[in-house]
Amino acid sequence: MKRWMLNLGIAVTVLITAWTVYTKPEEKEVSLFSYDQPSIVVQKESTDFEKALKAFLMQHGFQEVRVLNNYAEAQILILLPREHLSSHKKREIQQMVNQVAKQYHVHPDVVNVQLYEKK
């Protein structure tokens, strides 16, 4: 009788746990940005490099530059007009970023340029 009660208790616990997991509502991803504009992310290594990169890219017609801190790793977010979303333009932007990286002795692998569109 004790064994039957133990098995019943285990079965009920498993069923309740499965039902709780199954009916749990999905967590929605929260975006830090409410705008719908294309952008690139450039990982940075030093503050001087960050400032020079911001100034250089803003001189070349980028609309806005914001710095987001993600724990120990900071990123520079640069908003671009829609026509900048092409592989040719991405290579051109990468060359501009590499030029500034060389001036500040930042290894080119540290700087990663990615084009994407926020929704």
Short mmCIF file of N, CA and C in Angstrom, two decimals:
data_model
loop_
_atom_site.label_atom_id
_atom_site.label_comp_id
_atom_site.label_asym_id
_atom_site.label_seq_id
_atom_site.Cartn_x
_atom_site.Cartn_y
_atom_site.Cartn_z
N MET A 1 0.82 -1.20 0.00
CA MET A 1 0.00 0.00 0.00
C MET A 1 0.87 1.26 0.00
N LYS A 2 1.98 1.25 0.80
CA LYS A 2 2.85 2.42 0.86
C LYS A 2 3.51 2.67 -0.50
N ARG A 3 3.90 1.59 -1.17
CA ARG A 3 4.55 1.72 -2.47
C ARG A 3 3.58 2.34 -3.49
N TRP A 4 2.31 1.91 -3.45
CA TRP A 4 1.31 2.43 -4.36
C TRP A 4 1.09 3.93 -4.12
N MET A 5 1.04 4.35 -2.86
CA MET A 5 0.86 5.76 -2.50
C MET A 5 2.07 6.59 -2.95
N LEU A 6 3.27 6.03 -2.78
CA LEU A 6 4.48 6.73 -3.20
C LEU A 6 4.48 6.92 -4.72
N ASN A 7 4.15 5.88 -5.46
CA ASN A 7 4.09 5.98 -6.93
C ASN A 7 3.03 6.98 -7.38
N LEU A 8 1.89 7.01 -6.71
CA LEU A 8 0.84 7.96 -7.03
C LEU A 8 1.31 9.39 -6.76
N GLY A 9 2.01 9.60 -5.65
CA GLY A 9 2.53 10.93 -5.31
C GLY A 9 3.54 11.41 -6.35
N ILE A 10 4.42 10.52 -6.78
CA ILE A 10 5.42 10.87 -7.79
C ILE A 10 4.73 11.21 -9.11
N ALA A 11 3.74 10.42 -9.50
CA ALA A 11 3.03 10.65 -10.76
C ALA A 11 2.30 11.99 -10.74
N VAL A 12 1.66 12.31 -9.62
CA VAL A 12 0.94 13.59 -9.49
C VAL A 12 1.92 14.75 -9.56
N THR A 13 3.07 14.63 -8.89
CA THR A 13 4.09 15.68 -8.92
C THR A 13 4.60 15.92 -10.33
N VAL A 14 4.87 14.84 -11.05
CA VAL A 14 5.36 14.96 -12.43
C VAL A 14 4.31 15.62 -13.31
N LEU A 15 3.06 15.23 -13.17
CA LEU A 15 1.99 15.82 -13.98
C LEU A 15 1.80 17.31 -13.68
N ILE A 16 1.85 17.68 -12.42
CA ILE A 16 1.70 19.10 -12.05
C ILE A 16 2.86 19.92 -12.60
N THR A 17 4.08 19.40 -12.48
CA THR A 17 5.26 20.10 -12.99
C THR A 17 5.17 20.26 -14.51
N ALA A 18 4.79 19.19 -15.21
CA ALA A 18 4.66 19.25 -16.67
C ALA A 18 3.60 20.26 -17.08
N TRP A 19 2.47 20.28 -16.38
CA TRP A 19 1.41 21.22 -16.71
C TRP A 19 1.86 22.66 -16.46
N THR A 20 2.59 22.90 -15.38
CA THR A 20 3.08 24.24 -15.07
C THR A 20 4.04 24.73 -16.15
N VAL A 21 4.95 23.87 -16.57
CA VAL A 21 5.91 24.25 -17.61
C VAL A 21 5.19 24.47 -18.94
N TYR A 22 4.23 23.62 -19.26
CA TYR A 22 3.51 23.70 -20.53
C TYR A 22 2.67 24.97 -20.63
N THR A 23 2.03 25.39 -19.54
CA THR A 23 1.13 26.54 -19.57
C THR A 23 1.81 27.85 -19.21
N LYS A 24 3.11 27.82 -18.94
CA LYS A 24 3.83 29.05 -18.59
C LYS A 24 3.83 30.00 -19.79
N PRO A 25 3.43 31.27 -19.62
CA PRO A 25 3.42 32.21 -20.75
C PRO A 25 4.85 32.51 -21.21
N GLU A 26 5.00 32.71 -22.52
CA GLU A 26 6.32 33.02 -23.07
C GLU A 26 6.74 34.42 -22.65
N GLU A 27 8.03 34.55 -22.34
CA GLU A 27 8.57 35.86 -21.99
C GLU A 27 8.93 36.58 -23.27
N LYS A 28 8.48 37.81 -23.40
CA LYS A 28 8.77 38.59 -24.60
C LYS A 28 10.10 39.31 -24.43
N GLU A 29 10.83 39.40 -25.54
CA GLU A 29 12.12 40.08 -25.53
C GLU A 29 11.87 41.58 -25.50
N VAL A 30 12.52 42.29 -24.60
CA VAL A 30 12.35 43.73 -24.47
C VAL A 30 13.47 44.42 -25.24
N SER A 31 13.10 45.31 -26.13
CA SER A 31 14.09 46.04 -26.92
C SER A 31 14.44 47.35 -26.22
N LEU A 32 15.71 47.73 -26.30
CA LEU A 32 16.15 48.99 -25.71
C LEU A 32 15.77 50.18 -26.58
N PHE A 33 15.41 49.92 -27.84
CA PHE A 33 15.15 50.99 -28.79
C PHE A 33 13.73 50.91 -29.30
N SER A 34 13.08 52.06 -29.44
CA SER A 34 11.72 52.08 -29.93
C SER A 34 11.65 52.60 -31.36
N TYR A 35 12.78 52.84 -32.00
CA TYR A 35 12.78 53.36 -33.36
C TYR A 35 12.99 52.22 -34.35
N ASP A 36 12.60 52.48 -35.59
CA ASP A 36 12.72 51.48 -36.65
C ASP A 36 13.70 52.02 -37.69
N GLN A 37 14.98 51.99 -37.38
CA GLN A 37 16.00 52.49 -38.29
C GLN A 37 17.13 51.48 -38.39
N PRO A 38 17.79 51.43 -39.55
CA PRO A 38 18.95 50.54 -39.68
C PRO A 38 20.10 51.02 -38.81
N SER A 39 20.96 50.11 -38.41
CA SER A 39 22.09 50.50 -37.56
C SER A 39 23.20 49.48 -37.68
N ILE A 40 24.39 49.86 -37.19
CA ILE A 40 25.50 48.92 -37.08
C ILE A 40 26.00 48.96 -35.66
N VAL A 41 26.64 47.89 -35.22
CA VAL A 41 27.22 47.82 -33.89
C VAL A 41 28.72 47.66 -34.04
N VAL A 42 29.48 48.49 -33.35
CA VAL A 42 30.93 48.42 -33.38
C VAL A 42 31.40 48.17 -31.95
N GLN A 43 32.06 47.04 -31.70
CA GLN A 43 32.58 46.77 -30.36
C GLN A 43 33.80 47.65 -30.14
N LYS A 44 33.97 48.17 -28.95
CA LYS A 44 35.09 49.07 -28.69
C LYS A 44 36.01 48.52 -27.62
N GLU A 45 37.23 49.04 -27.60
CA GLU A 45 38.21 48.58 -26.62
C GLU A 45 38.63 49.69 -25.67
N SER A 46 38.76 50.93 -26.16
CA SER A 46 39.25 52.01 -25.30
C SER A 46 38.39 53.26 -25.47
N THR A 47 38.41 54.11 -24.46
CA THR A 47 37.61 55.33 -24.49
C THR A 47 38.09 56.29 -25.56
N ASP A 48 39.41 56.46 -25.71
CA ASP A 48 39.94 57.34 -26.74
C ASP A 48 39.53 56.86 -28.13
N PHE A 49 39.60 55.57 -28.33
CA PHE A 49 39.20 54.98 -29.60
C PHE A 49 37.72 55.23 -29.85
N GLU A 50 36.92 55.07 -28.82
CA GLU A 50 35.48 55.30 -28.93
C GLU A 50 35.18 56.74 -29.35
N LYS A 51 35.82 57.69 -28.70
CA LYS A 51 35.59 59.11 -29.02
C LYS A 51 36.02 59.43 -30.44
N ALA A 52 37.19 58.93 -30.85
CA ALA A 52 37.68 59.19 -32.20
C ALA A 52 36.78 58.54 -33.25
N LEU A 53 36.32 57.34 -32.96
CA LEU A 53 35.44 56.63 -33.90
C LEU A 53 34.11 57.36 -34.05
N LYS A 54 33.56 57.83 -32.93
CA LYS A 54 32.31 58.60 -32.99
C LYS A 54 32.49 59.84 -33.86
N ALA A 55 33.55 60.61 -33.60
CA ALA A 55 33.79 61.85 -34.35
C ALA A 55 33.99 61.56 -35.83
N PHE A 56 34.78 60.54 -36.14
CA PHE A 56 35.09 60.19 -37.53
C PHE A 56 33.82 59.78 -38.28
N LEU A 57 33.00 58.93 -37.66
CA LEU A 57 31.79 58.45 -38.33
C LEU A 57 30.74 59.55 -38.46
N MET A 58 30.66 60.44 -37.48
CA MET A 58 29.70 61.54 -37.57
C MET A 58 30.12 62.53 -38.66
N GLN A 59 31.44 62.69 -38.88
CA GLN A 59 31.92 63.54 -39.97
C GLN A 59 31.54 62.96 -41.32
N HIS A 60 31.37 61.65 -41.38
CA HIS A 60 31.04 60.99 -42.64
C HIS A 60 29.53 60.78 -42.81
N GLY A 61 28.71 61.54 -42.11
CA GLY A 61 27.29 61.59 -42.38
C GLY A 61 26.39 60.65 -41.60
N PHE A 62 26.88 60.02 -40.56
CA PHE A 62 26.00 59.17 -39.76
C PHE A 62 25.12 60.05 -38.89
N GLN A 63 23.86 59.65 -38.75
CA GLN A 63 22.87 60.49 -38.09
C GLN A 63 23.11 60.65 -36.59
N GLU A 64 23.41 59.57 -35.92
CA GLU A 64 23.45 59.58 -34.46
C GLU A 64 24.38 58.49 -33.95
N VAL A 65 25.10 58.75 -32.88
CA VAL A 65 25.96 57.74 -32.27
C VAL A 65 25.63 57.69 -30.78
N ARG A 66 25.30 56.50 -30.28
CA ARG A 66 25.01 56.31 -28.85
C ARG A 66 25.90 55.22 -28.31
N VAL A 67 26.25 55.31 -27.03
CA VAL A 67 27.06 54.29 -26.39
C VAL A 67 26.18 53.52 -25.41
N LEU A 68 26.17 52.20 -25.55
CA LEU A 68 25.43 51.33 -24.64
C LEU A 68 26.41 50.47 -23.87
N ASN A 69 26.31 50.43 -22.56
CA ASN A 69 27.18 49.57 -21.76
C ASN A 69 26.46 48.28 -21.44
N ASN A 70 27.08 47.18 -21.83
CA ASN A 70 26.54 45.85 -21.56
C ASN A 70 27.50 45.16 -20.61
N TYR A 71 27.31 45.33 -19.32
CA TYR A 71 28.19 44.82 -18.28
C TYR A 71 29.62 45.31 -18.54
N ALA A 72 30.57 44.41 -18.72
CA ALA A 72 31.96 44.82 -18.90
C ALA A 72 32.27 45.18 -20.35
N GLU A 73 31.42 44.77 -21.29
CA GLU A 73 31.69 45.01 -22.71
C GLU A 73 30.79 46.12 -23.24
N ALA A 74 31.38 47.21 -23.68
CA ALA A 74 30.60 48.33 -24.21
C ALA A 74 30.49 48.22 -25.73
N GLN A 75 29.46 48.82 -26.28
CA GLN A 75 29.26 48.82 -27.71
C GLN A 75 28.89 50.22 -28.16
N ILE A 76 29.27 50.54 -29.41
CA ILE A 76 28.87 51.81 -30.01
C ILE A 76 27.79 51.50 -31.03
N LEU A 77 26.64 52.11 -30.90
CA LEU A 77 25.54 51.90 -31.82
C LEU A 77 25.46 53.10 -32.75
N ILE A 78 25.49 52.86 -34.06
CA ILE A 78 25.46 53.94 -35.04
C ILE A 78 24.25 53.76 -35.93
N LEU A 79 23.40 54.76 -35.99
CA LEU A 79 22.19 54.68 -36.82
C LEU A 79 22.53 55.14 -38.24
N LEU A 80 22.07 54.38 -39.23
CA LEU A 80 22.36 54.68 -40.63
C LEU A 80 21.07 54.87 -41.42
N PRO A 81 21.14 55.67 -42.50
CA PRO A 81 20.00 55.75 -43.42
C PRO A 81 19.79 54.40 -44.11
N ARG A 82 18.60 54.15 -44.60
CA ARG A 82 18.28 52.86 -45.20
C ARG A 82 19.17 52.49 -46.38
N GLU A 83 19.61 53.46 -47.17
CA GLU A 83 20.41 53.13 -48.36
C GLU A 83 21.80 52.60 -48.01
N HIS A 84 22.20 52.68 -46.75
CA HIS A 84 23.51 52.16 -46.34
C HIS A 84 23.49 50.66 -46.10
N LEU A 85 22.34 50.02 -46.24
CA LEU A 85 22.24 48.59 -45.99
C LEU A 85 22.62 47.78 -47.23
N SER A 86 23.89 47.75 -47.55
CA SER A 86 24.37 46.92 -48.66
C SER A 86 25.75 46.40 -48.30
N SER A 87 26.15 45.30 -48.94
CA SER A 87 27.46 44.72 -48.63
C SER A 87 28.59 45.66 -49.05
N HIS A 88 28.39 46.40 -50.15
CA HIS A 88 29.41 47.36 -50.60
C HIS A 88 29.60 48.45 -49.54
N LYS A 89 28.50 48.98 -49.04
CA LYS A 89 28.57 50.04 -48.04
C LYS A 89 29.16 49.50 -46.74
N LYS A 90 28.84 48.24 -46.40
CA LYS A 90 29.39 47.65 -45.19
C LYS A 90 30.91 47.56 -45.28
N ARG A 91 31.44 47.18 -46.45
CA ARG A 91 32.89 47.12 -46.63
C ARG A 91 33.51 48.50 -46.50
N GLU A 92 32.84 49.50 -47.05
CA GLU A 92 33.33 50.88 -46.96
C GLU A 92 33.37 51.35 -45.50
N ILE A 93 32.32 51.04 -44.75
CA ILE A 93 32.27 51.40 -43.33
C ILE A 93 33.36 50.66 -42.55
N GLN A 94 33.55 49.37 -42.86
CA GLN A 94 34.59 48.58 -42.19
C GLN A 94 35.97 49.19 -42.45
N GLN A 95 36.22 49.67 -43.68
CA GLN A 95 37.50 50.30 -43.99
C GLN A 95 37.68 51.59 -43.19
N MET A 96 36.61 52.38 -43.04
CA MET A 96 36.70 53.61 -42.26
C MET A 96 37.01 53.29 -40.80
N VAL A 97 36.33 52.29 -40.25
CA VAL A 97 36.55 51.90 -38.85
C VAL A 97 37.96 51.36 -38.66
N ASN A 98 38.44 50.55 -39.62
CA ASN A 98 39.81 50.01 -39.54
C ASN A 98 40.85 51.11 -39.58
N GLN A 99 40.58 52.17 -40.36
CA GLN A 99 41.50 53.30 -40.44
C GLN A 99 41.66 53.95 -39.06
N VAL A 100 40.56 54.17 -38.37
CA VAL A 100 40.63 54.75 -37.02
C VAL A 100 41.27 53.77 -36.05
N ALA A 101 40.98 52.48 -36.20
CA ALA A 101 41.57 51.46 -35.32
C ALA A 101 43.09 51.43 -35.44
N LYS A 102 43.61 51.58 -36.65
CA LYS A 102 45.06 51.59 -36.84
C LYS A 102 45.70 52.79 -36.14
N GLN A 103 45.04 53.94 -36.20
CA GLN A 103 45.57 55.14 -35.55
C GLN A 103 45.67 54.95 -34.04
N TYR A 104 44.75 54.19 -33.46
CA TYR A 104 44.72 54.00 -32.01
C TYR A 104 45.28 52.64 -31.59
N HIS A 105 45.94 51.95 -32.51
CA HIS A 105 46.59 50.66 -32.24
C HIS A 105 45.61 49.65 -31.64
N VAL A 106 44.41 49.63 -32.18
CA VAL A 106 43.41 48.65 -31.79
C VAL A 106 43.43 47.54 -32.83
N HIS A 107 43.50 46.29 -32.39
CA HIS A 107 43.56 45.16 -33.32
C HIS A 107 42.27 45.11 -34.15
N PRO A 108 42.38 44.92 -35.47
CA PRO A 108 41.18 44.92 -36.33
C PRO A 108 40.14 43.87 -35.95
N ASP A 109 40.55 42.77 -35.33
CA ASP A 109 39.59 41.74 -34.93
C ASP A 109 38.69 42.19 -33.78
N VAL A 110 39.13 43.20 -33.03
CA VAL A 110 38.32 43.71 -31.92
C VAL A 110 37.12 44.49 -32.46
N VAL A 111 37.29 45.13 -33.62
CA VAL A 111 36.24 45.96 -34.20
C VAL A 111 35.41 45.11 -35.14
N ASN A 112 34.15 44.97 -34.83
CA ASN A 112 33.24 44.13 -35.61
C ASN A 112 32.08 44.99 -36.10
N VAL A 113 31.94 45.15 -37.41
CA VAL A 113 30.86 45.95 -37.98
C VAL A 113 29.76 45.02 -38.46
N GLN A 114 28.53 45.27 -38.02
CA GLN A 114 27.37 44.47 -38.42
C GLN A 114 26.25 45.41 -38.83
N LEU A 115 25.66 45.17 -39.98
CA LEU A 115 24.50 45.95 -40.42
C LEU A 115 23.23 45.17 -40.09
N TYR A 116 22.25 45.84 -39.50
CA TYR A 116 20.95 45.21 -39.25
C TYR A 116 19.90 46.29 -39.09
N GLU A 117 18.66 45.89 -39.11
CA GLU A 117 17.55 46.82 -39.00
C GLU A 117 16.71 46.48 -37.77
N LYS A 118 16.52 47.45 -36.89
CA LYS A 118 15.69 47.26 -35.69
C LYS A 118 14.22 47.33 -36.08
N LYS A 119 13.41 46.48 -35.47
CA LYS A 119 11.96 46.52 -35.75
C LYS A 119 11.21 46.81 -34.49
#
